[in-house]
PDB file of C-alpha atoms in Angstrom:
ATOM      1  CA  MET A   1      50.944 -66.339 -30.600  1.00 46.00           C
ATOM      2  CA  ALA A   2      50.423 -68.903 -27.496  1.00 46.00           C
ATOM      3  CA  MET A   3      53.247 -67.099 -25.667  1.00 46.00           C
ATOM      4  CA  ARG A   4      51.581 -63.505 -26.152  1.00 49.00           C
ATOM      5  CA  ALA A   5      48.058 -64.880 -25.321  1.00 46.00           C
ATOM      6  CA  CYS A   6      49.565 -66.382 -22.029  1.00 45.00           C
ATOM      7  CA  ASN A   7      51.184 -63.124 -21.286  1.00 50.00           C
ATOM      8  CA  ASN A   8      47.847 -61.271 -21.655  1.00 49.00           C
ATOM      9  CA  THR A   9      46.288 -63.653 -19.627  1.00 46.00           C
ATOM     10  CA  PHE A  10      48.772 -63.417 -16.902  1.00 44.00           C
ATOM     11  CA  ASN A  11      48.711 -59.533 -17.044  1.00 49.00           C
ATOM     12  CA  LEU A  12      45.031 -59.207 -16.880  1.00 45.00           C
ATOM     13  CA  SER A  13      44.986 -61.715 -13.655  1.00 46.00           C
ATOM     14  CA  ARG A  14      47.521 -59.507 -12.094  1.00 48.00           C
ATOM     15  CA  SER A  15      45.464 -56.386 -12.752  1.00 46.00           C
ATOM     16  CA  CYS A  16      42.550 -58.209 -11.306  1.00 45.00           C
ATOM     17  CA  SER A  17      44.422 -59.220  -8.364  1.00 45.00           C
ATOM     18  CA  LEU A  18      45.826 -55.612  -7.617  1.00 44.00           C
ATOM     19  CA  ALA A  19      42.091 -54.200  -8.169  1.00 44.00           C
ATOM     20  CA  ARG A  20      40.724 -56.486  -5.592  1.00 47.00           C
ATOM     21  CA  SER A  21      43.551 -56.185  -2.949  1.00 46.00           C
ATOM     22  CA  PRO A  22      44.306 -52.408  -2.714  1.00 46.00           C
ATOM     23  CA  ALA A  23      46.015 -53.143   0.806  1.00 47.00           C
ATOM     24  CA  THR A  24      48.925 -55.051  -0.914  1.00 47.00           C
ATOM     25  CA  LEU A  25      49.793 -52.307  -3.264  1.00 48.00           C
ATOM     26  CA  PRO A  26      52.992 -50.689  -2.123  1.00 49.00           C
ATOM     27  CA  ASN A  27      53.460 -46.963  -0.581  1.00 55.00           C
ATOM     28  CA  GLN A  28      49.654 -46.834   0.164  1.00 54.00           C
ATOM     29  CA  PRO A  29      48.009 -45.367   3.304  1.00 53.00           C
ATOM     30  CA  PRO A  30      46.216 -47.274   5.470  1.00 54.00           C
ATOM     31  CA  ALA A  31      42.454 -47.345   4.577  1.00 54.00           C
ATOM     32  CA  MET A  32      40.449 -44.829   6.865  1.00 54.00           C
ATOM     33  CA  ALA A  33      37.353 -46.270   8.959  1.00 52.00           C
ATOM     34  CA  THR A  34      34.102 -44.820   7.428  1.00 54.00           C
ATOM     35  CA  PRO A  35      32.776 -42.241  10.206  1.00 52.00           C
ATOM     36  CA  SER A  36      29.359 -42.782  11.395  1.00 51.00           C
ATOM     37  CA  PRO A  37      26.565 -40.313  10.107  1.00 51.00           C
ATOM     38  CA  LEU A  38      26.257 -36.977  12.223  1.00 47.00           C
ATOM     39  CA  LYS A  39      23.085 -36.655  14.308  1.00 47.00           C
ATOM     40  CA  SER A  40      22.631 -32.946  13.793  1.00 47.00           C
ATOM     41  CA  VAL A  41      20.188 -31.807  11.071  1.00 44.00           C
ATOM     42  CA  PRO A  42      21.900 -30.332   8.199  1.00 47.00           C
ATOM     43  CA  ALA A  43      21.723 -26.644   7.230  1.00 45.00           C
ATOM     44  CA  HIS A  44      20.066 -27.640   4.035  1.00 43.00           C
ATOM     45  CA  SER A  45      17.928 -30.729   4.792  1.00 43.00           C
ATOM     46  CA  TRP A  46      16.121 -30.784   1.125  1.00 37.00           C
ATOM     47  CA  GLU A  47      19.706 -31.077  -0.462  1.00 42.00           C
ATOM     48  CA  THR A  48      20.484 -34.420   1.845  1.00 43.00           C
ATOM     49  CA  GLU A  49      17.065 -36.144   2.525  1.00 43.00           C
ATOM     50  CA  PRO A  50      16.134 -38.847   0.515  1.00 43.00           C
ATOM     51  CA  GLU A  51      13.719 -38.047  -2.484  1.00 45.00           C
ATOM     52  CA  GLY A  52      10.090 -38.191  -0.873  1.00 43.00           C
ATOM     53  CA  ALA A  53      11.070 -37.475   2.463  1.00 45.00           C
ATOM     54  CA  LEU A  54       9.660 -34.212   2.925  1.00 45.00           C
ATOM     55  CA  GLU A  55       5.642 -33.245   2.531  1.00 51.00           C
ATOM     56  CA  GLY A  56       5.084 -29.666   2.183  1.00 51.00           C
ATOM     57  CA  ILE A  57       7.328 -26.651   2.282  1.00 53.00           C
ATOM     58  CA  VAL A  58      10.073 -26.244   5.200  1.00 53.00           C
ATOM     59  CA  LEU A  59       9.465 -22.720   6.875  1.00 56.00           C
ATOM     60  CA  GLU A  60      11.951 -23.216   9.710  1.00 58.00           C
ATOM     61  CA  ASP A  61      13.414 -25.722  11.926  1.00 60.00           C
ATOM     62  CA  ASP A  62      11.236 -28.966  12.559  1.00 63.00           C
ATOM     63  CA  ALA A  63       8.028 -26.816  10.721  1.00 68.00           C
ATOM     64  CA  ILE A  64       6.805 -28.155   7.650  1.00 71.00           C
ATOM     65  CA  PHE A  65       3.952 -26.466   6.113  1.00 64.00           C
ATOM     66  CA  ASP A  66       1.726 -28.306   3.818  1.00 65.00           C
ATOM     67  CA  PRO A  67      -0.912 -25.953   2.468  1.00 71.00           C
ATOM     68  CA  VAL A  68      -3.661 -28.768   1.684  1.00 71.00           C
ATOM     69  CA  LYS A  69      -3.625 -29.906   5.475  1.00 76.00           C
ATOM     70  CA  ALA A  70      -3.626 -26.334   6.554  1.00 71.00           C
ATOM     71  CA  VAL A  71      -6.830 -25.500   5.020  1.00 72.00           C
ATOM     72  CA  LYS A  72      -8.307 -29.056   5.534  1.00 76.00           C
ATOM     73  CA  GLY A  73     -11.899 -28.838   6.796  1.00 75.00           C
ATOM     74  CA  LYS A  74     -11.675 -24.962   6.373  1.00 75.00           C
ATOM     75  CA  VAL A  75     -12.441 -24.510   2.650  1.00 72.00           C
ATOM     76  CA  GLU A  76     -16.190 -23.859   3.182  1.00 71.00           C
ATOM     77  CA  LYS A  77     -15.425 -21.175   5.762  1.00 71.00           C
ATOM     78  CA  LEU A  78     -12.708 -19.479   3.667  1.00 71.00           C
ATOM     79  CA  VAL A  79     -14.645 -19.928   0.342  1.00 71.00           C
ATOM     80  CA  PRO A  80     -18.288 -19.942   0.762  1.00 66.00           C
ATOM     81  CA  SER A  81     -20.302 -22.401  -1.623  1.00 65.00           C
ATOM     82  CA  ALA A  82     -22.495 -20.886  -4.299  1.00 61.00           C
ATOM     83  CA  GLU A  83     -25.570 -21.969  -2.592  1.00 62.00           C
ATOM     84  CA  GLY A  84     -25.398 -20.268   0.757  1.00 56.00           C
ATOM     85  CA  HIS A  85     -23.331 -17.404  -0.666  1.00 52.00           C
ATOM     86  CA  LYS A  86     -24.706 -13.924  -0.543  1.00 59.00           C
ATOM     87  CA  PRO A  87     -23.740 -11.075  -3.063  1.00 57.00           C
ATOM     88  CA  THR A  88     -22.723  -9.271   0.009  1.00 57.00           C
ATOM     89  CA  HIS A  89     -20.012 -11.972   1.008  1.00 67.00           C
ATOM     90  CA  CYS A  90     -17.259 -11.374  -1.361  1.00 77.00           C
ATOM     91  CA  LEU A  91     -14.815 -14.375  -1.651  1.00 77.00           C
ATOM     92  CA  ALA A  92     -11.521 -12.317  -1.667  1.00 80.00           C
ATOM     93  CA  ARG A  93     -12.418 -11.121   2.118  1.00 83.00           C
ATOM     94  CA  LEU A  94      -9.627 -11.961   4.563  1.00 82.00           C
ATOM     95  CA  ARG A  95      -8.888 -10.159   7.850  1.00 84.00           C
ATOM     96  CA  PHE A  96     -10.957  -7.090   6.776  1.00 89.00           C
ATOM     97  CA  HIS A  97     -12.835  -5.894   9.921  1.00 92.00           C
ATOM     98  CA  PRO A  98     -16.258  -4.659   9.549  1.00 92.00           C
ATOM     99  CA  ASN A  99     -15.380  -1.403  11.734  1.00 91.00           C
ATOM    100  CA  THR A 100     -12.431  -0.795   9.243  1.00 93.00           C
ATOM    101  CA  GLU A 101     -14.750  -1.449   6.380  1.00 90.00           C
ATOM    102  CA  LYS A 102     -17.293   1.244   8.092  1.00 92.00           C
ATOM    103  CA  GLN A 103     -14.630   3.741   8.588  1.00 93.00           C
ATOM    104  CA  LEU A 104     -13.505   3.427   4.971  1.00 96.00           C
ATOM    105  CA  ASN A 105     -16.834   3.775   3.765  1.00 95.00           C
ATOM    106  CA  ASN A 106     -17.287   6.873   5.902  1.00 95.00           C
ATOM    107  CA  MET A 107     -14.113   8.296   4.672  1.00 96.00           C
ATOM    108  CA  ILE A 108     -14.905   7.912   1.120  1.00 96.00           C
ATOM    109  CA  ASN A 109     -18.036  10.134   1.678  1.00 95.00           C
ATOM    110  CA  VAL A 110     -15.697  12.494   3.408  1.00 95.00           C
ATOM    111  CA  GLU A 111     -13.688  12.770   0.232  1.00 96.00           C
ATOM    112  CA  TYR A 112     -16.766  12.862  -1.920  1.00 96.00           C
ATOM    113  CA  ALA A 113     -17.917  16.162   0.142  1.00 95.00           C
ATOM    114  CA  MET A 114     -14.608  17.669   0.154  1.00 96.00           C
ATOM    115  CA  SER A 115     -14.452  17.524  -3.667  1.00 96.00           C
ATOM    116  CA  TYR A 116     -18.028  19.248  -3.615  1.00 95.00           C
ATOM    117  CA  THR A 117     -16.965  22.004  -1.784  1.00 95.00           C
ATOM    118  CA  PHE A 118     -13.851  22.656  -3.319  1.00 96.00           C
ATOM    119  CA  HIS A 119     -15.607  22.631  -6.897  1.00 97.00           C
ATOM    120  CA  SER A 120     -18.112  25.234  -5.442  1.00 96.00           C
ATOM    121  CA  MET A 121     -14.917  27.121  -4.010  1.00 96.00           C
ATOM    122  CA  SER A 122     -13.683  27.285  -7.427  1.00 97.00           C
ATOM    123  CA  ASN A 123     -16.737  28.497  -9.086  1.00 97.00           C
ATOM    124  CA  TYR A 124     -17.001  31.218  -6.449  1.00 97.00           C
ATOM    125  CA  TYR A 125     -13.249  32.447  -7.197  1.00 97.00           C
ATOM    126  CA  ALA A 126     -13.728  32.156 -10.679  1.00 97.00           C
ATOM    127  CA  ARG A 127     -16.546  34.615 -10.936  1.00 96.00           C
ATOM    128  CA  ASP A 128     -15.837  37.942 -12.833  1.00 96.00           C
ATOM    129  CA  CYS A 129     -16.711  40.010  -9.895  1.00 95.00           C
ATOM    130  CA  VAL A 130     -14.327  38.280  -7.483  1.00 95.00           C
ATOM    131  CA  GLY A 131     -11.649  37.807 -10.144  1.00 94.00           C
ATOM    132  CA  LEU A 132      -9.135  35.501  -8.492  1.00 96.00           C
ATOM    133  CA  PRO A 133      -8.253  32.933 -11.130  1.00 96.00           C
ATOM    134  CA  GLY A 134      -5.185  31.469  -9.035  1.00 97.00           C
ATOM    135  CA  LEU A 135      -7.639  30.512  -6.375  1.00 97.00           C
ATOM    136  CA  ALA A 136     -10.296  29.061  -8.689  1.00 97.00           C
ATOM    137  CA  THR A 137      -7.585  26.953 -10.338  1.00 97.00           C
ATOM    138  CA  LEU A 138      -6.256  25.684  -7.080  1.00 97.00           C
ATOM    139  CA  PHE A 139      -9.749  24.803  -5.622  1.00 97.00           C
ATOM    140  CA  LEU A 140     -10.604  23.088  -8.988  1.00 97.00           C
ATOM    141  CA  LYS A 141      -7.408  20.937  -8.485  1.00 97.00           C
ATOM    142  CA  ARG A 142      -8.118  20.066  -5.072  1.00 97.00           C
ATOM    143  CA  SER A 143     -11.753  19.054  -6.115  1.00 97.00           C
ATOM    144  CA  HIS A 144     -10.371  16.551  -8.644  1.00 98.00           C
ATOM    145  CA  GLU A 145      -7.628  15.327  -5.876  1.00 97.00           C
ATOM    146  CA  THR A 146     -10.170  14.409  -3.432  1.00 97.00           C
ATOM    147  CA  ARG A 147     -12.634  12.912  -5.815  1.00 98.00           C
ATOM    148  CA  LYS A 148      -9.629  10.695  -7.072  1.00 98.00           C
ATOM    149  CA  ASN A 149      -9.209   9.959  -3.298  1.00 98.00           C
ATOM    150  CA  ALA A 150     -12.590   8.913  -2.864  1.00 97.00           C
ATOM    151  CA  ILE A 151     -12.254   6.477  -6.046  1.00 98.00           C
ATOM    152  CA  GLU A 152      -9.265   4.968  -4.849  1.00 98.00           C
ATOM    153  CA  LEU A 153     -10.758   4.241  -1.463  1.00 97.00           C
ATOM    154  CA  ALA A 154     -13.712   2.951  -3.139  1.00 96.00           C
ATOM    155  CA  ALA A 155     -11.407   0.548  -5.153  1.00 96.00           C
ATOM    156  CA  TYR A 156      -9.585  -0.489  -2.149  1.00 94.00           C
ATOM    157  CA  VAL A 157     -12.707  -1.684  -0.054  1.00 93.00           C
ATOM    158  CA  SER A 158     -13.870  -3.684  -3.079  1.00 90.00           C
ATOM    159  CA  LYS A 159     -10.349  -5.288  -3.448  1.00 90.00           C
ATOM    160  CA  ARG A 160     -10.458  -6.397   0.133  1.00 91.00           C
ATOM    161  CA  GLY A 161     -13.874  -8.035  -0.673  1.00 87.00           C
ATOM    162  CA  GLY A 162     -15.963  -5.367   1.108  1.00 90.00           C
ATOM    163  CA  CYS A 163     -18.840  -3.371  -0.223  1.00 89.00           C
ATOM    164  CA  VAL A 164     -18.889   0.313  -1.073  1.00 94.00           C
ATOM    165  CA  VAL A 165     -21.831   2.113   0.569  1.00 93.00           C
ATOM    166  CA  LEU A 166     -22.500   5.999  -0.721  1.00 94.00           C
ATOM    167  CA  LYS A 167     -24.399   8.327   1.321  1.00 92.00           C
ATOM    168  CA  PRO A 168     -25.966  11.632   0.627  1.00 91.00           C
ATOM    169  CA  ILE A 169     -23.760  14.725   0.153  1.00 90.00           C
ATOM    170  CA  ALA A 170     -24.570  18.035   1.868  1.00 89.00           C
ATOM    171  CA  ALA A 171     -24.972  20.900  -0.582  1.00 91.00           C
ATOM    172  CA  PRO A 172     -21.699  23.501  -0.097  1.00 92.00           C
ATOM    173  CA  GLU A 173     -22.190  27.043   0.557  1.00 89.00           C
ATOM    174  CA  GLY A 174     -21.744  29.214  -2.309  1.00 90.00           C
ATOM    175  CA  GLU A 175     -20.179  32.353  -0.793  1.00 93.00           C
ATOM    176  CA  TYR A 176     -16.896  32.486   0.671  1.00 93.00           C
ATOM    177  CA  GLY A 177     -15.655  36.216   0.933  1.00 90.00           C
ATOM    178  CA  ASP A 178     -15.052  38.061   4.246  1.00 90.00           C
ATOM    179  CA  PRO A 179     -15.357  42.054   3.930  1.00 89.00           C
ATOM    180  CA  GLN A 180     -12.783  42.273   6.776  1.00 90.00           C
ATOM    181  CA  LYS A 181     -10.138  39.560   5.812  1.00 92.00           C
ATOM    182  CA  GLY A 182     -10.587  39.765   2.153  1.00 92.00           C
ATOM    183  CA  ASP A 183     -11.886  36.842  -0.419  1.00 95.00           C
ATOM    184  CA  ALA A 184      -8.489  35.388  -0.736  1.00 96.00           C
ATOM    185  CA  LEU A 185      -7.715  34.943   3.062  1.00 96.00           C
ATOM    186  CA  SER A 186     -11.033  33.891   4.016  1.00 95.00           C
ATOM    187  CA  GLY A 187     -10.820  31.199   1.598  1.00 96.00           C
ATOM    188  CA  MET A 188      -7.251  30.093   2.491  1.00 96.00           C
ATOM    189  CA  GLU A 189      -8.253  29.902   6.343  1.00 96.00           C
ATOM    190  CA  LEU A 190     -11.244  27.956   5.650  1.00 96.00           C
ATOM    191  CA  THR A 191      -9.205  25.335   3.403  1.00 96.00           C
ATOM    192  CA  LEU A 192      -6.676  24.948   5.832  1.00 96.00           C
ATOM    193  CA  ALA A 193      -9.397  24.323   8.533  1.00 96.00           C
ATOM    194  CA  MET A 194     -11.170  21.868   6.080  1.00 96.00           C
ATOM    195  CA  GLU A 195      -7.601  20.195   5.590  1.00 96.00           C
ATOM    196  CA  LYS A 196      -6.987  19.718   8.863  1.00 96.00           C
ATOM    197  CA  ALA A 197     -10.586  17.955   9.826  1.00 96.00           C
ATOM    198  CA  GLU A 198      -9.681  15.647   6.545  1.00 96.00           C
ATOM    199  CA  THR A 199      -6.143  14.791   7.864  1.00 96.00           C
ATOM    200  CA  ASP A 200      -7.522  13.811  11.411  1.00 96.00           C
ATOM    201  CA  LYS A 201     -10.265  11.652  10.087  1.00 96.00           C
ATOM    202  CA  PHE A 202      -7.472   9.633   8.057  1.00 97.00           C
ATOM    203  CA  LEU A 203      -5.437   9.310  11.231  1.00 97.00           C
ATOM    204  CA  SER A 204      -8.519   8.022  12.931  1.00 96.00           C
ATOM    205  CA  LEU A 205      -8.985   5.641  10.332  1.00 96.00           C
ATOM    206  CA  ASN A 206      -5.296   4.791  10.644  1.00 96.00           C
ATOM    207  CA  LYS A 207      -5.926   4.185  14.119  1.00 96.00           C
ATOM    208  CA  ALA A 208      -8.637   2.074  13.720  1.00 95.00           C
ATOM    209  CA  ALA A 209      -6.663  -0.193  11.276  1.00 95.00           C
ATOM    210  CA  GLU A 210      -3.906  -0.372  14.056  1.00 95.00           C
ATOM    211  CA  ASP A 211      -6.191  -1.227  16.671  1.00 93.00           C
ATOM    212  CA  VAL A 212      -7.287  -4.596  14.570  1.00 93.00           C
ATOM    213  CA  VAL A 213      -3.807  -5.175  13.526  1.00 93.00           C
ATOM    214  CA  ASP A 214      -4.299  -4.450   9.817  1.00 93.00           C
ATOM    215  CA  GLU A 215      -1.127  -3.549   8.627  1.00 93.00           C
ATOM    216  CA  GLN A 216      -1.908  -3.573   4.950  1.00 92.00           C
ATOM    217  CA  LEU A 217      -4.307  -1.042   5.276  1.00 95.00           C
ATOM    218  CA  SER A 218      -2.190   0.913   7.561  1.00 95.00           C
ATOM    219  CA  ASP A 219       0.349   0.985   4.746  1.00 96.00           C
ATOM    220  CA  PHE A 220      -2.045   1.832   2.186  1.00 96.00           C
ATOM    221  CA  LEU A 221      -3.241   4.855   4.008  1.00 96.00           C
ATOM    222  CA  THR A 222       0.041   6.299   5.190  1.00 96.00           C
ATOM    223  CA  ASP A 223       1.591   5.868   1.558  1.00 96.00           C
ATOM    224  CA  ASN A 224      -1.338   7.131  -0.378  1.00 97.00           C
ATOM    225  CA  PHE A 225      -2.874   9.740   1.697  1.00 97.00           C
ATOM    226  CA  ILE A 226      -1.372  10.764   5.180  1.00 97.00           C
ATOM    227  CA  ASP A 227       2.003  11.870   3.854  1.00 96.00           C
ATOM    228  CA  LYS A 228       0.149  14.104   1.035  1.00 96.00           C
ATOM    229  CA  GLN A 229      -1.979  15.755   3.545  1.00 97.00           C
ATOM    230  CA  VAL A 230       0.889  16.668   6.017  1.00 97.00           C
ATOM    231  CA  ASP A 231       2.650  18.305   2.961  1.00 97.00           C
ATOM    232  CA  LEU A 232      -0.880  19.999   2.164  1.00 97.00           C
ATOM    233  CA  LEU A 233      -1.072  21.287   5.647  1.00 97.00           C
ATOM    234  CA  LYS A 234       2.259  23.124   5.586  1.00 98.00           C
ATOM    235  CA  LEU A 235       1.760  24.245   1.959  1.00 97.00           C
ATOM    236  CA  HIS A 236      -1.569  25.959   2.822  1.00 97.00           C
ATOM    237  CA  ALA A 237      -0.335  27.157   6.273  1.00 97.00           C
ATOM    238  CA  ILE A 238       2.076  28.941   4.176  1.00 97.00           C
ATOM    239  CA  TYR A 239      -0.349  30.638   1.945  1.00 97.00           C
ATOM    240  CA  VAL A 240      -2.590  31.976   4.925  1.00 97.00           C
ATOM    241  CA  SER A 241       0.626  33.543   6.290  1.00 97.00           C
ATOM    242  CA  GLN A 242       1.478  35.313   3.215  1.00 96.00           C
ATOM    243  CA  LEU A 243      -2.240  36.529   2.553  1.00 96.00           C
ATOM    244  CA  ARG A 244      -2.339  37.776   6.201  1.00 95.00           C
ATOM    245  CA  ARG A 245       0.647  39.857   5.023  1.00 94.00           C
ATOM    246  CA  VAL A 246      -0.823  41.423   1.746  1.00 92.00           C
ATOM    247  CA  HIS A 247      -4.275  42.075   2.993  1.00 83.00           C
ATOM    248  CA  THR A 248      -6.769  43.144   0.488  1.00 89.00           C
ATOM    249  CA  GLY A 249      -6.753  45.146  -2.614  1.00 91.00           C
ATOM    250  CA  HIS A 250      -3.436  45.049  -4.667  1.00 93.00           C
ATOM    251  CA  GLY A 251      -1.617  42.687  -2.558  1.00 93.00           C
ATOM    252  CA  GLN A 252      -4.387  40.273  -2.815  1.00 94.00           C
ATOM    253  CA  TRP A 253      -4.465  40.442  -6.749  1.00 94.00           C
ATOM    254  CA  HIS A 254      -0.929  40.196  -7.164  1.00 96.00           C
ATOM    255  CA  TRP A 255      -0.775  37.056  -4.841  1.00 96.00           C
ATOM    256  CA  ASP A 256      -3.269  35.295  -6.709  1.00 96.00           C
ATOM    257  CA  LYS A 257      -1.616  36.548  -9.781  1.00 96.00           C
ATOM    258  CA  THR A 258       1.682  34.717  -8.930  1.00 95.00           C
ATOM    259  CA  LEU A 259      -0.372  31.442  -7.832  1.00 96.00           C
ATOM    260  CA  ALA A 260      -1.921  31.404 -11.029  1.00 95.00           C
ATOM    261  CA  GLU A 261       1.189  31.697 -12.876  1.00 95.00           C
ATOM    262  CA  GLU A 262       2.707  28.733 -10.675  1.00 94.00           C
ATOM    263  CA  LEU A 263      -0.364  26.606 -11.287  1.00 93.00           C
ATOM    264  CA  GLY A 264      -0.722  27.424 -15.040  1.00 87.00           C
ATOM    265  CA  SER A 265      -3.849  29.101 -14.934  1.00 68.00           C
ATOM    266  CA  SER A 266      -5.612  30.064 -18.455  1.00 57.00           C
ATOM    267  CA  ALA A 267      -7.550  33.176 -17.135  1.00 52.00           C
ATOM    268  CA  MET A 268      -5.534  35.675 -15.379  1.00 45.00           C
TER     269      MET A 268
END
């Protein structure tokens, strides 16, 4: 037992000695010197920087964004206090130029006027003495679409922190026929002219947005209105060309019947 204890003590001492002196082990390469740390900034500094070294969010090299510091001293300007706050000063408003807000309100009223006129045209072509249900359905559809445009524009103004201002709408005419051109051609030529005027106003509104660098408004107008207007101009131009070929009488009736079938009109 004494001999075994001595051997164990000897082995333990030898192991500790080897652990303390790795250079004395046979067939071991010489120890490498520890390289000095690089001075260049690592690609992902948040992985190598010690915890708590960064304050905020790294946006790019040597630029750190601290949201609290960014708005320090500007809170009252960005979010007005309740005491001096007016109902017309919406809290969500940001980079919404007064001129574009005014132009948007004008466009809202343009769309309501367009809807009112198309509704009147629909009623004219639905008369039994006119008897063109295809055009009656087409103009009723356009009345709903332009009214929807007005509602969408008003919702957008509110979302941007603006105020919707509705104005009076002029009463539309009630007669749209022409003894020379016929009821259908007269109405479609008028429609194409009105659609061009409407598209031009959307383009002017988009230009106003670009002038104040309001990319969000510009995208909203292009995606939801201007692209659709271009398609409508093409479609209605085709209708005018077709009606100029068929003239009045049976040709006009057959053209309207085809249109009614395409639109799913119930009165034929």
